[in-house]
CSV table of N, CA and C in Angstrom, one decimal:
chain,number,residue,atom,x,y,z
A,1,GLY,N,0.4,0.1,32.1
A,1,GLY,CA,1.6,0.1,32.8
A,1,GLY,C,2.6,0.9,32.0
A,2,LYS,N,2.3,1.5,31.0
A,2,LYS,CA,3.2,2.3,30.1
A,2,LYS,C,3.1,3.7,30.3
A,3,THR,N,4.0,4.5,30.0
A,3,THR,CA,4.1,6.0,30.2
A,3,THR,C,4.2,6.5,28.8
A,4,ALA,N,3.8,7.8,28.6
A,4,ALA,CA,3.9,8.4,27.3
A,4,ALA,C,4.4,9.8,27.4
A,5,VAL,N,5.3,10.3,26.4
A,5,VAL,CA,5.6,11.6,26.2
A,5,VAL,C,4.9,12.1,25.0
A,6,ILE,N,4.0,13.0,25.1
A,6,ILE,CA,3.3,13.4,23.9
A,6,ILE,C,4.1,14.6,23.3
A,7,ASP,N,4.5,14.4,22.1
A,7,ASP,CA,5.4,15.3,21.4
A,7,ASP,C,4.9,15.8,20.0
A,8,THR,N,4.4,17.0,19.9
A,8,THR,CA,3.9,17.5,18.7
A,8,THR,C,4.9,17.8,17.7
A,9,GLY,N,6.2,17.8,18.1
A,9,GLY,CA,7.4,18.0,17.3
A,9,GLY,C,8.0,16.8,16.6
A,10,THR,N,7.3,15.7,16.9
A,10,THR,CA,7.9,14.4,16.4
A,10,THR,C,6.9,13.7,15.5
A,11,THR,N,7.4,13.1,14.3
A,11,THR,CA,6.5,12.6,13.3
A,11,THR,C,6.1,11.2,13.8
A,12,LEU,N,7.0,10.5,14.2
A,12,LEU,CA,6.7,9.0,14.5
A,12,LEU,C,6.1,8.8,15.9
A,13,LEU,N,5.5,7.6,16.1
A,13,LEU,CA,5.3,7.1,17.4
A,13,LEU,C,6.5,6.1,17.7
A,14,ILE,N,7.2,6.3,18.7
A,14,ILE,CA,8.4,5.6,19.1
A,14,ILE,C,8.1,4.7,20.3
A,15,ALA,N,8.1,3.4,20.1
A,15,ALA,CA,7.7,2.5,21.2
A,15,ALA,C,8.9,1.8,21.6
A,16,PRO,N,9.0,1.1,22.9
A,16,PRO,CA,10.2,0.2,23.2
A,16,PRO,C,10.3,-0.8,22.2
A,17,PRO,N,11.5,-1.3,21.8
A,17,PRO,CA,11.8,-2.2,20.8
A,17,PRO,C,10.7,-3.4,20.9
A,18,ALA,N,10.6,-4.0,22.0
A,18,ALA,CA,9.8,-5.2,22.2
A,18,ALA,C,8.3,-4.9,21.8
A,19,ASP,N,7.9,-3.7,22.2
A,19,ASP,CA,6.4,-3.3,21.9
A,19,ASP,C,6.3,-3.0,20.4
A,20,ALA,N,7.2,-2.4,19.8
A,20,ALA,CA,7.3,-2.1,18.3
A,20,ALA,C,7.2,-3.5,17.5
A,21,ASP,N,8.0,-4.4,18.0
A,21,ASP,CA,8.1,-5.7,17.4
A,21,ASP,C,6.7,-6.4,17.5
A,22,ALA,N,6.1,-6.4,18.6
A,22,ALA,CA,4.8,-7.0,18.7
A,22,ALA,C,3.8,-6.4,18.0
A,23,ILE,N,3.7,-5.1,17.8
A,23,ILE,CA,2.8,-4.4,17.0
A,23,ILE,C,2.9,-4.9,15.5
A,24,HIS,N,4.2,-4.8,15.1
A,24,HIS,CA,4.4,-5.2,13.7
A,24,HIS,C,4.2,-6.6,13.4
A,25,LYS,N,4.4,-7.5,14.3
A,25,LYS,CA,4.1,-8.8,14.1
A,25,LYS,C,2.6,-9.1,13.9
A,26,ALA,N,1.8,-8.2,14.5
A,26,ALA,CA,0.4,-8.4,14.4
A,26,ALA,C,-0.2,-7.7,13.1
A,27,ILE,N,0.7,-7.1,12.3
A,27,ILE,CA,0.2,-6.4,11.1
A,27,ILE,C,0.6,-7.3,9.9
A,28,LYS,N,-0.4,-7.8,9.2
A,28,LYS,CA,-0.2,-8.6,8.1
A,28,LYS,C,0.7,-8.1,7.1
A,29,GLY,N,1.8,-8.7,6.7
A,29,GLY,CA,2.7,-8.3,5.7
A,29,GLY,C,3.8,-7.4,6.2
A,30,ALA,N,3.8,-7.0,7.4
A,30,ALA,CA,4.9,-6.1,7.9
A,30,ALA,C,6.1,-6.8,8.1
A,31,VAL,N,7.2,-6.0,7.8
A,31,VAL,CA,8.5,-6.6,7.9
A,31,VAL,C,9.4,-5.6,8.6
A,32,SER,N,10.6,-6.2,9.1
A,32,SER,CA,11.6,-5.3,9.8
A,32,SER,C,12.9,-5.6,9.1
A,33,GLN,N,13.6,-4.5,8.8
A,33,GLN,CA,14.9,-4.6,8.1
A,33,GLN,C,15.8,-3.6,8.8
A,34,GLN,N,16.8,-4.1,9.5
A,34,GLN,CA,17.9,-3.3,10.1
A,34,GLN,C,17.3,-2.3,11.1
A,35,GLY,N,16.3,-2.8,11.9
A,35,GLY,CA,15.7,-2.0,12.8
A,35,GLY,C,14.7,-1.0,12.4
A,36,GLU,N,14.3,-1.0,11.1
A,36,GLU,CA,13.2,-0.2,10.6
A,36,GLU,C,12.1,-1.1,10.1
A,37,TYR,N,10.9,-0.5,10.3
A,37,TYR,CA,9.7,-1.3,10.0
A,37,TYR,C,9.0,-0.7,8.8
A,38,PHE,N,8.5,-1.8,8.1
A,38,PHE,CA,7.8,-1.4,6.8
A,38,PHE,C,6.4,-2.2,6.9
A,39,VAL,N,5.4,-1.6,6.3
A,39,VAL,CA,4.0,-2.1,6.3
A,39,VAL,C,3.5,-2.0,4.9
A,40,PRO,N,2.5,-2.9,4.4
A,40,PRO,CA,2.0,-2.7,3.2
A,40,PRO,C,1.3,-1.4,3.0
A,41,CYS,N,1.6,-0.6,2.0
A,41,CYS,CA,1.0,0.7,1.7
A,41,CYS,C,-0.6,0.7,1.8
A,42,LYS,N,-1.2,-0.4,1.4
A,42,LYS,CA,-2.6,-0.5,1.4
A,42,LYS,C,-3.1,-1.3,2.6
A,43,THR,N,-2.3,-1.2,3.7
A,43,THR,CA,-2.8,-2.0,4.8
A,43,THR,C,-4.1,-1.5,5.4
A,44,ASN,N,-4.9,-2.4,5.9
A,44,ASN,CA,-6.1,-2.0,6.6
A,44,ASN,C,-6.0,-2.2,8.2
A,45,ALA,N,-4.8,-2.5,8.5
A,45,ALA,CA,-4.5,-2.7,10.0
A,45,ALA,C,-4.9,-1.5,10.8
A,46,VAL,N,-5.5,-1.7,12.0
A,46,VAL,CA,-5.8,-0.7,12.8
A,46,VAL,C,-5.0,-0.8,14.2
A,47,VAL,N,-4.2,0.1,14.5
A,47,VAL,CA,-3.5,0.2,15.7
A,47,VAL,C,-4.1,1.2,16.6
A,48,ALA,N,-4.3,1.0,17.9
A,48,ALA,CA,-4.9,1.9,18.7
A,48,ALA,C,-4.2,2.0,20.0
A,49,LEU,N,-4.3,3.2,20.6
A,49,LEU,CA,-3.7,3.5,21.9
A,49,LEU,C,-4.8,3.9,22.9
A,50,THR,N,-4.7,3.5,24.1
A,50,THR,CA,-5.7,3.7,25.2
A,50,THR,C,-5.1,4.7,26.2
A,51,PHE,N,-5.8,5.9,26.4
A,51,PHE,CA,-5.4,6.8,27.4
A,51,PHE,C,-6.5,7.0,28.3
A,52,GLY,N,-6.4,6.9,29.7
A,52,GLY,CA,-7.6,7.2,30.6
A,52,GLY,C,-8.7,6.3,30.4
A,53,GLY,N,-8.5,5.1,29.9
A,53,GLY,CA,-9.6,4.2,29.6
A,53,GLY,C,-10.4,4.4,28.2
A,54,VAL,N,-9.9,5.3,27.5
A,54,VAL,CA,-10.5,5.6,26.1
A,54,VAL,C,-9.6,5.2,25.1
A,55,THR,N,-10.0,4.4,24.1
A,55,THR,CA,-9.2,3.9,23.1
A,55,THR,C,-9.3,4.8,21.8
A,56,TYR,N,-8.1,5.1,21.2
A,56,TYR,CA,-8.1,6.0,20.1
A,56,TYR,C,-7.4,5.3,18.9
A,57,LYS,N,-8.0,5.2,17.8
A,57,LYS,CA,-7.4,4.5,16.7
A,57,LYS,C,-6.4,5.4,15.9
A,58,ILE,N,-5.4,4.7,15.3
A,58,ILE,CA,-4.5,5.4,14.3
A,58,ILE,C,-5.0,4.9,13.0
A,59,SER,N,-5.2,5.8,12.0
A,59,SER,CA,-5.7,5.3,10.7
A,59,SER,C,-4.6,4.6,10.1
A,60,PRO,N,-5.0,3.6,9.1
A,60,PRO,CA,-4.0,2.9,8.3
A,60,PRO,C,-3.2,4.0,7.5
A,61,GLU,N,-3.8,5.0,7.0
A,61,GLU,CA,-3.0,5.9,6.1
A,61,GLU,C,-1.9,6.5,6.9
A,62,ASP,N,-2.1,6.8,8.3
A,62,ASP,CA,-1.0,7.3,9.1
A,62,ASP,C,0.0,6.3,9.5
A,63,LEU,N,-0.5,5.0,9.5
A,63,LEU,CA,0.5,3.9,9.8
A,63,LEU,C,1.5,3.7,8.7
A,64,ALA,N,0.9,3.7,7.5
A,64,ALA,CA,1.8,3.5,6.3
A,64,ALA,C,2.2,4.9,5.9
A,65,ARG,N,3.3,5.4,6.4
A,65,ARG,CA,3.8,6.9,6.2
A,65,ARG,C,4.1,7.2,4.8
A,66,GLU,N,5.2,6.5,4.2
A,66,GLU,CA,5.7,7.0,2.9
A,66,GLU,C,6.1,5.7,2.1
A,67,PRO,N,5.9,5.8,0.8
A,67,PRO,CA,6.3,4.6,-0.1
A,67,PRO,C,7.7,4.5,-0.1
A,68,THR,N,8.2,3.2,-0.3
A,68,THR,CA,9.6,2.9,-0.6
A,68,THR,C,9.7,2.5,-2.0
A,69,ASP,N,11.0,2.1,-2.3
A,69,ASP,CA,11.2,1.6,-3.6
A,69,ASP,C,11.0,0.1,-3.6
A,70,GLN,N,10.4,-0.5,-2.6
A,70,GLN,CA,10.3,-2.0,-2.4
A,70,GLN,C,8.8,-2.3,-2.9
A,71,GLY,N,8.3,-1.9,-3.9
A,71,GLY,CA,7.0,-2.2,-4.4
A,71,GLY,C,5.9,-1.6,-3.7
A,72,ASP,N,5.0,-2.3,-3.0
A,72,ASP,CA,3.9,-1.8,-2.3
A,72,ASP,C,4.2,-1.7,-0.9
A,73,MET,N,5.4,-1.4,-0.4
A,73,MET,CA,5.6,-1.3,1.1
A,73,MET,C,5.9,0.1,1.3
A,74,CYS,N,5.5,0.5,2.5
A,74,CYS,CA,5.7,1.9,3.0
A,74,CYS,C,6.4,1.8,4.4
A,75,VAL,N,7.1,2.9,4.7
A,75,VAL,CA,7.7,3.1,6.0
A,75,VAL,C,6.6,3.1,7.0
A,76,SER,N,6.7,2.4,8.1
A,76,SER,CA,5.8,2.5,9.1
A,76,SER,C,5.9,3.7,10.0
A,77,GLY,N,4.8,4.2,10.5
A,77,GLY,CA,4.7,5.4,11.4
A,77,GLY,C,5.1,5.0,12.8
A,78,ILE,N,5.4,3.8,13.0
A,78,ILE,CA,5.8,3.3,14.4
A,78,ILE,C,7.2,2.8,14.4
A,79,ALA,N,8.0,3.3,15.2
A,79,ALA,CA,9.4,2.9,15.2
A,79,ALA,C,9.7,2.3,16.6
A,80,GLY,N,10.8,1.5,16.7
A,80,GLY,CA,11.3,1.1,18.0
A,80,GLY,C,12.4,1.9,18.4
A,81,GLY,N,12.4,2.1,19.7
A,81,GLY,CA,13.5,2.9,20.3
A,81,GLY,C,13.3,3.1,21.8
A,82,ASN,N,14.4,3.4,22.5
A,82,ASN,CA,14.3,3.6,23.9
A,82,ASN,C,14.2,5.1,24.2
A,83,ILE,N,13.1,5.5,24.7
A,83,ILE,CA,12.9,6.9,25.1
A,83,ILE,C,12.7,6.9,26.6
A,84,GLY,N,13.6,7.3,27.4
A,84,GLY,CA,13.5,7.3,28.8
A,84,GLY,C,13.5,5.9,29.4
A,85,GLY,N,12.4,5.6,30.2
A,85,GLY,CA,12.3,4.3,30.7
A,85,GLY,C,12.0,3.1,29.8
A,86,ALA,N,12.1,1.9,30.3
A,86,ALA,CA,11.8,0.8,29.5
A,86,ALA,C,10.4,0.7,29.0
A,87,ASP,N,9.5,1.2,29.7
A,87,ASP,CA,8.0,1.2,29.3
A,87,ASP,C,7.5,2.5,28.8
A,88,GLN,N,8.4,3.5,28.4
A,88,GLN,CA,8.0,4.8,27.9
A,88,GLN,C,7.9,4.9,26.4
A,89,TRP,N,6.9,5.5,25.9
A,89,TRP,CA,6.5,5.8,24.5
A,89,TRP,C,6.7,7.2,24.2
A,90,LEU,N,7.2,7.5,23.0
A,90,LEU,CA,7.2,8.9,22.5
A,90,LEU,C,6.0,8.9,21.5
A,91,VAL,N,5.0,9.7,21.7
A,91,VAL,CA,3.8,9.8,21.0
A,91,VAL,C,3.8,10.9,20.1
A,92,GLY,N,4.0,10.8,18.8
A,92,GLY,CA,4.1,12.0,17.8
A,92,GLY,C,3.0,11.9,16.9
A,93,ASP,N,3.2,12.6,15.7
A,93,ASP,CA,2.2,12.9,14.8
A,93,ASP,C,1.4,11.6,14.2
A,94,THR,N,2.1,10.5,14.3
A,94,THR,CA,1.4,9.3,13.8
A,94,THR,C,0.1,9.0,14.5
A,95,PHE,N,0.2,9.4,15.8
A,95,PHE,CA,-1.1,9.3,16.6
A,95,PHE,C,-1.9,10.5,16.7
A,96,LEU,N,-1.1,11.7,16.8
A,96,LEU,CA,-1.7,13.0,17.1
A,96,LEU,C,-2.6,13.5,15.9
A,97,LYS,N,-2.3,13.1,14.8
A,97,LYS,CA,-3.1,13.4,13.5
A,97,LYS,C,-4.6,12.8,13.6
A,98,ASN,N,-4.7,11.9,14.5
A,98,ASN,CA,-6.0,11.2,14.6
A,98,ASN,C,-6.8,11.6,15.8
A,99,VAL,N,-6.5,12.6,16.5
A,99,VAL,CA,-7.2,13.1,17.7
A,99,VAL,C,-7.1,14.6,17.7
A,100,TYR,N,-8.1,15.1,18.4
A,100,TYR,CA,-8.0,16.5,18.8
A,100,TYR,C,-7.3,16.5,20.2
A,101,SER,N,-6.4,17.4,20.4
A,101,SER,CA,-5.6,17.4,21.7
A,101,SER,C,-5.7,18.8,22.5
A,102,ALA,N,-5.8,18.7,23.7
A,102,ALA,CA,-5.8,19.9,24.6
A,102,ALA,C,-4.7,19.8,25.6
A,103,TYR,N,-3.9,20.9,25.8
A,103,TYR,CA,-2.8,20.9,26.8
A,103,TYR,C,-3.1,21.9,28.0
A,104,ASP,N,-2.9,21.4,29.1
A,104,ASP,CA,-3.0,22.3,30.3
A,104,ASP,C,-1.6,22.3,30.9
A,105,ILE,N,-0.9,23.4,30.7
A,105,ILE,CA,0.6,23.4,31.2
A,105,ILE,C,0.6,23.5,32.6
A,106,LYS,N,-0.4,24.3,33.3
A,106,LYS,CA,-0.3,24.4,34.7
A,106,LYS,C,-0.5,23.2,35.4
A,107,LYS,N,-1.4,22.3,34.9
A,107,LYS,CA,-1.6,21.0,35.6
A,107,LYS,C,-0.8,19.9,35.1
A,108,LEU,N,0.1,20.2,34.0
A,108,LEU,CA,0.8,19.2,33.3
A,108,LEU,C,-0.1,18.0,32.8
A,109,ALA,N,-1.1,18.3,32.1
A,109,ALA,CA,-2.0,17.4,31.6
A,109,ALA,C,-2.3,17.6,30.1
A,110,VAL,N,-2.8,16.5,29.6
A,110,VAL,CA,-3.2,16.5,28.1
A,110,VAL,C,-4.4,15.7,28.0
A,111,GLY,N,-5.4,16.1,27.1
A,111,GLY,CA,-6.6,15.5,26.9
A,111,GLY,C,-6.7,15.2,25.4
A,112,PHE,N,-7.5,14.1,25.1
A,112,PHE,CA,-7.7,13.9,23.7
A,112,PHE,C,-9.3,13.6,23.4
A,113,ALA,N,-9.6,13.9,22.2
A,113,ALA,CA,-10.9,13.6,21.7
A,113,ALA,C,-10.8,13.0,20.4
A,114,PRO,N,-11.6,12.1,20.0
A,114,PRO,CA,-11.5,11.4,18.6
A,114,PRO,C,-11.9,12.4,17.6
A,115,ILE,N,-11.3,12.3,16.4
A,115,ILE,CA,-11.7,13.1,15.2
A,115,ILE,C,-12.6,12.1,14.5
A,116,LYS,N,-13.8,12.6,14.1
A,116,LYS,CA,-14.7,11.7,13.6
A,116,LYS,C,-14.7,11.7,12.0
């Protein structure tokens, strides 16, 4: 029931705030501070998105984007925000680095294949 904007020019995956909260609550050690999410740099959590009935995993290395000055915590590659409708996600490089993607401008379609 969600929609997605696939954006090769965006670094993060931006989900509606309630969805971003739910994802981070499921990641052991994740914290939220002033609307920004942090995950352990050495997390082994796997977040996945499903498109067309196929599930694609985001590697833990892409989930834990960049180290902070807070010990072993990294900035999360997933942020909360409102992009268009209440159920719309903006899917950027945090996800796209983990798949091959093909774009058909005439049909306004995108396809993915897993990187092995």
